[in-house]
Coordinates of C-alpha atoms in Angstrom, one line a residue:
M562 CA 0.0 0.0 0.0
A563 CA 2.9 2.4 0.7
S564 CA 3.9 2.4 -2.9
R565 CA 0.5 3.6 -4.2
P566 CA 1.1 7.4 -3.4
R567 CA 4.5 7.1 -5.0
H568 CA 3.0 5.7 -8.2
T569 CA 0.3 8.4 -8.1
L570 CA 3.0 11.1 -7.8
L571 CA 5.1 9.6 -10.6
A572 CA 2.0 9.4 -12.8
A573 CA 1.4 13.1 -12.0
L574 CA 5.0 14.0 -12.9
V575 CA 4.7 12.2 -16.2
A576 CA 1.3 13.8 -17.0
A577 CA 2.7 17.3 -16.1
S578 CA 5.8 16.8 -18.2
V579 CA 3.6 16.0 -21.2
A580 CA 1.0 18.8 -20.5
L581 CA 3.6 21.5 -19.9
P582 CA 5.0 21.7 -23.5
L583 CA 1.4 21.3 -24.9
S584 CA 0.1 24.1 -22.8
G585 CA 3.2 26.2 -23.4
A586 CA 2.7 25.8 -27.1
A587 CA -0.7 27.3 -26.9
R588 CA 0.4 30.4 -25.0
P589 CA 0.9 33.7 -26.8
A590 CA 4.4 35.1 -27.0
A591 CA 5.7 36.8 -23.9
V592 CA 4.9 40.5 -23.7
P593 CA 8.1 42.5 -23.5
A594 CA 8.7 45.0 -20.7
P595 CA 11.5 47.4 -19.9
A596 CA 13.9 46.8 -17.1
P597 CA 12.8 48.5 -13.9
S598 CA 14.7 51.2 -12.1
A599 CA 17.1 49.9 -9.4
L600 CA 15.4 50.8 -6.2
G601 CA 17.5 48.8 -3.8
P602 CA 16.1 47.0 -0.7
L603 CA 13.4 48.4 1.5
T604 CA 15.1 50.0 4.4
S605 CA 12.5 52.6 5.6
A606 CA 8.8 52.7 6.1
A607 CA 8.8 56.5 6.7
P608 CA 6.0 58.1 4.6
A609 CA 8.4 60.1 2.4
A610 CA 10.6 57.1 1.6
L611 CA 7.6 55.0 0.8
E612 CA 6.1 57.7 -1.5
E613 CA 9.4 57.9 -3.4
R614 CA 9.3 54.1 -4.0
Y615 CA 5.6 54.3 -5.0
A616 CA 6.3 57.0 -7.5
A617 CA 9.3 55.2 -9.0
S618 CA 7.3 52.0 -9.4
R619 CA 4.4 53.9 -10.9
D620 CA 6.8 55.3 -13.6
G621 CA 7.9 51.8 -14.3
I622 CA 4.4 50.5 -14.7
H623 CA 3.6 53.4 -17.1
A624 CA 6.7 52.4 -19.1
A625 CA 5.6 48.8 -19.2
A626 CA 2.1 49.8 -20.4
R627 CA 3.6 51.8 -23.2
T628 CA 5.7 48.9 -24.2
A629 CA 2.8 46.5 -24.1
A630 CA 0.7 48.8 -26.2
G631 CA 3.5 49.1 -28.8
H632 CA 3.6 45.3 -28.8
G633 CA -0.1 45.3 -29.7
D634 CA -1.3 43.8 -26.4
T635 CA -4.0 46.2 -25.5
R636 CA -5.3 44.0 -22.7
R637 CA -2.0 44.0 -20.9
A638 CA -1.6 47.7 -21.5
G639 CA -5.0 48.5 -20.1
A640 CA -4.3 46.3 -17.0
L641 CA -1.0 48.1 -16.4
R642 CA -2.6 51.5 -16.7
S643 CA -5.0 50.5 -14.0
M644 CA -2.1 49.4 -11.8
A645 CA -0.5 52.8 -12.3
A646 CA -3.5 54.7 -10.9
P647 CA -2.6 57.3 -8.3
D648 CA -4.2 55.4 -5.4
R649 CA -2.2 52.2 -6.1
R650 CA 1.1 51.7 -4.1
F651 CA 3.8 49.4 -5.4
L652 CA 7.1 48.9 -3.6
V653 CA 8.4 46.8 -6.5
F654 CA 7.4 46.4 -10.1
D655 CA 9.1 44.4 -12.8
G656 CA 7.0 43.6 -15.9
R657 CA 9.4 41.2 -17.4
D658 CA 9.0 37.4 -17.5
G659 CA 5.4 37.2 -16.2
G660 CA 5.9 40.0 -13.7
R661 CA 7.2 40.6 -10.2
T662 CA 5.2 43.1 -8.0
V663 CA 4.9 44.0 -4.4
E664 CA 1.8 46.1 -3.7
V665 CA 0.8 47.7 -0.4
L666 CA -2.9 47.9 0.6
G667 CA -3.5 50.1 3.6
D668 CA -1.1 52.5 5.4
L669 CA 2.2 50.7 5.7
A670 CA 3.9 53.7 7.3
H671 CA 1.7 53.5 10.4
A672 CA 0.6 49.9 10.4
E673 CA 0.6 48.0 13.7
R674 CA -0.3 44.7 12.0
I675 CA 1.1 43.7 8.6
A676 CA 0.1 40.6 6.6
V677 CA 2.4 39.5 3.8
L678 CA 0.6 37.4 1.2
V679 CA 2.6 34.8 -0.7
P680 CA 0.7 33.4 -3.7
G681 CA 0.7 29.9 -5.2
A682 CA 0.9 28.6 -8.8
D683 CA -0.4 30.5 -11.8
T684 CA 0.0 33.9 -10.3
G685 CA 1.4 36.6 -12.7
L686 CA 0.5 39.9 -14.2
D687 CA -2.3 38.4 -16.2
T688 CA -4.0 36.8 -13.1
Y689 CA -2.9 39.5 -10.6
G690 CA -6.4 40.9 -10.1
R691 CA -7.5 37.6 -8.5
F692 CA -4.6 37.7 -6.1
R693 CA -5.2 41.4 -5.2
S694 CA -8.9 40.7 -4.6
G695 CA -8.0 38.4 -1.8
A696 CA -5.7 41.1 -0.3
E697 CA -8.5 43.6 -0.5
A698 CA -10.9 41.3 1.3
L699 CA -8.4 40.6 4.0
L700 CA -7.8 44.4 4.5
R701 CA -11.5 45.0 4.9
E702 CA -11.8 42.1 7.4
L703 CA -8.9 43.6 9.4
G704 CA -10.7 46.9 9.6
G705 CA -12.4 45.6 12.7
S706 CA -9.3 44.2 14.3
G707 CA -8.8 47.2 16.7
G708 CA -5.5 48.5 15.2
R709 CA -4.0 49.9 12.1
A710 CA -3.4 47.2 9.5
A711 CA -1.7 46.9 6.1
V712 CA -1.7 44.0 3.6
V713 CA 1.3 43.4 1.3
A714 CA 0.6 41.4 -1.9
W715 CA 4.0 39.9 -2.5
M716 CA 4.2 38.6 -6.0
G717 CA 8.0 38.5 -5.8
Y718 CA 8.7 35.3 -7.8
K719 CA 7.9 33.5 -10.9
S720 CA 5.3 31.1 -9.7
P721 CA 5.0 27.7 -11.4
G722 CA 2.0 26.6 -13.6
T723 CA -0.4 24.4 -11.8
V724 CA 0.0 21.8 -14.5
S725 CA 3.8 21.6 -14.7
T726 CA 6.6 19.7 -13.2
D727 CA 7.8 22.9 -11.5
A728 CA 4.7 22.7 -9.2
L729 CA 5.8 19.3 -7.9
T730 CA 9.4 20.3 -7.1
P731 CA 11.0 22.9 -4.8
G732 CA 13.1 24.7 -7.5
R733 CA 10.9 27.8 -7.9
A734 CA 10.6 28.1 -4.1
E735 CA 14.3 27.9 -3.6
D736 CA 14.8 30.7 -6.1
A737 CA 12.1 32.8 -4.4
A738 CA 13.1 32.4 -0.8
P739 CA 16.1 34.8 -0.7
G740 CA 13.9 37.6 -2.0
L741 CA 11.1 37.0 0.5
R742 CA 13.6 36.9 3.3
A743 CA 15.2 40.1 2.2
F744 CA 11.8 41.8 1.9
V745 CA 10.6 40.7 5.3
D746 CA 13.9 41.7 6.9
G747 CA 13.5 45.2 5.3
L748 CA 9.9 45.4 6.5
R749 CA 10.9 44.6 10.0
A750 CA 13.7 47.2 9.9
G751 CA 11.2 49.8 8.6
R752 CA 8.4 48.9 11.1
P753 CA 10.2 47.3 14.1
A754 CA 7.2 47.4 16.4
A755 CA 4.7 46.0 13.9
R756 CA 3.3 42.5 14.2
I757 CA 4.1 40.7 10.9
T758 CA 2.3 37.6 9.7
L759 CA 3.2 35.5 6.6
L760 CA 0.2 34.1 4.7
C761 CA 1.2 31.3 2.4
H762 CA -1.2 29.8 -0.2
S763 CA -0.7 26.6 -2.0
Y764 CA 2.8 26.5 -3.6
G765 CA 3.5 29.7 -1.7
S766 CA 3.7 27.6 1.5
V767 CA 6.8 25.9 -0.1
V768 CA 8.3 29.3 -0.6
C769 CA 7.6 30.4 3.0
A770 CA 9.1 27.2 4.3
R771 CA 12.3 27.9 2.5
A772 CA 12.4 31.4 3.8
A773 CA 11.3 30.6 7.3
P774 CA 14.5 30.0 9.2
G775 CA 15.1 33.0 11.5
L776 CA 12.5 35.1 9.7
P777 CA 11.2 37.9 12.1
V778 CA 7.5 37.2 11.9
A779 CA 5.0 36.3 14.6
D780 CA 3.0 33.8 12.6
I781 CA 3.3 31.7 9.4
V782 CA -0.1 30.6 8.0
L783 CA -0.2 27.7 5.5
Y784 CA -3.4 27.2 3.7
G785 CA -4.2 25.0 0.7
S786 CA -0.7 23.6 1.1
P787 CA 0.7 20.6 -0.8
G788 CA 3.3 20.3 2.0
T789 CA 6.4 22.3 2.8
G790 CA 9.3 19.9 2.2
A791 CA 9.6 19.6 6.0
D792 CA 8.4 16.7 8.1
H793 CA 7.7 18.8 11.3
V794 CA 7.4 22.5 12.1
R795 CA 10.6 22.4 14.1
H796 CA 12.4 21.7 10.8
L797 CA 11.3 25.1 9.6
R798 CA 13.7 26.6 12.2
T799 CA 11.3 29.4 13.1
R800 CA 10.1 30.9 16.4
A801 CA 6.9 31.9 14.7
R802 CA 3.7 30.1 15.4
V803 CA 2.9 27.9 12.4
W804 CA -0.8 27.4 11.4
A805 CA -2.4 25.2 8.8
G806 CA -5.8 25.2 7.3
R807 CA -7.6 23.5 4.4
G808 CA -11.1 24.0 3.0
A809 CA -13.3 20.9 2.9
D810 CA -13.7 21.2 -0.9
D811 CA -10.0 21.9 -1.7
W812 CA -8.6 19.4 -4.3
I813 CA -5.1 19.8 -2.8
A814 CA -6.2 17.2 -0.2
R815 CA -5.9 14.6 -2.9
V816 CA -2.2 15.4 -3.6
P817 CA 0.0 12.6 -2.2
H818 CA 2.1 13.8 0.7
V819 CA 5.3 12.1 -0.2
R820 CA 8.8 13.2 -1.1
L821 CA 10.8 11.3 -3.7
S822 CA 14.4 11.7 -4.8
L823 CA 14.4 11.2 -8.5
P824 CA 17.4 11.6 -10.9
C825 CA 18.4 15.3 -10.8
V826 CA 15.3 16.4 -8.9
Q827 CA 13.3 16.0 -5.7
A828 CA 9.5 15.6 -6.2
G829 CA 6.7 16.1 -3.7
F830 CA 6.7 18.0 -0.4
G831 CA 6.3 15.4 2.3
T832 CA 4.2 15.5 5.4
D833 CA 0.7 17.1 5.2
P834 CA 0.8 20.3 7.3
M835 CA -2.7 19.4 8.5
A836 CA -1.5 16.1 10.0
A837 CA -1.0 15.9 13.7
E838 CA 2.6 14.7 13.2
F839 CA 3.5 17.9 11.5
G840 CA 2.8 19.9 14.6
A841 CA 1.1 23.0 13.2
R842 CA -1.8 24.7 14.9
V843 CA -4.8 23.7 12.8
F844 CA -7.5 26.3 12.1
D845 CA -11.0 25.9 10.6
A846 CA -10.9 26.9 6.9
G847 CA -14.6 26.2 6.3
A848 CA -16.1 24.4 3.3
G849 CA -14.5 26.3 0.4
G850 CA -12.2 25.2 -2.4
H851 CA -8.6 25.9 -3.3
G852 CA -9.2 29.5 -4.4
D853 CA -11.7 30.5 -1.6
Y854 CA -9.5 31.1 1.4
L855 CA -9.8 34.9 1.3
A856 CA -13.3 35.0 -0.1
P857 CA -15.5 37.7 1.6
G858 CA -17.7 36.3 4.4
S859 CA -15.8 33.0 4.6
V860 CA -14.8 31.2 7.7
S861 CA -11.3 30.9 6.5
L862 CA -11.0 34.7 5.9
A863 CA -12.3 35.4 9.4
N864 CA -9.9 33.0 11.0
I865 CA -6.9 34.2 9.0
A866 CA -7.7 37.8 9.9
R867 CA -7.9 36.8 13.6
I868 CA -4.4 35.3 13.3
V869 CA -3.0 38.4 11.7
A870 CA -4.6 40.5 14.5
G871 CA -2.9 38.3 17.1
K872 CA -6.3 36.9 18.4
G873 CA -5.9 33.2 17.5
T874 CA -8.9 31.7 15.8
S875 CA -12.6 31.5 16.6
R876 CA -12.7 27.8 15.8
A877 CA -10.3 25.0 15.1

């Protein structure tokens, strides 16, 4: 019986390796974008320093919109012009290779509670609206938390496609982790008294696990997770409280929780974070599916907001 999950994972790897070139062949050519201005790491959350970064990023988004329009991609150009609106605040913007962005929702300069959202697979400029909608819903939910709050939508890495071998291996997470660590370290330096929580969806939980050792955050929340690559929370080498939640209708529950060493690659992410042997604090994520964790009015959103606010959860 023990070999059945391994066979299932191997079958998934084979299927993904076939599907990836087929799906890739159907995709349009990449939309070009100019190189962004070199802003350096975040070192200050003072209002003037933040406004300077927001303005520089806005200029970069406008430049990317002009390039997209010149390429004939009016849809991308329109989306970018919306992102460059005066009320949008980006700490980082790079329109190349699917896009890298870090957007602030709320007043980061005065925030007492900060949630950093790390997305899972299939998150890029063309799907960014979906990711941002969850951040907006969380900020609204935090409005009643009794303190100033900000939500940071950290799309700081090239996420894998859901149907791809990259989604079954830690390579993209290993590439992403240094950038996430550097960002959180800068955030802590800029807002030393703020309570920072890392919210990690799906493959983003693998990214968070790679970044976790020594990270200055109060809580790490894993939801819709395929695993982290660690067998127990102590292997994450973090002092943060680690939480795990999964919706009752989330297909990720059917992903085998195994880890295999194959030629030139490691596949799978090991122990289920929801399992007792992993050692996380389990929270009630309601009845939703894989994309519903930050849906307005959901049990999962309410409990995630309570964790961000330092209040634990209402139900487990």
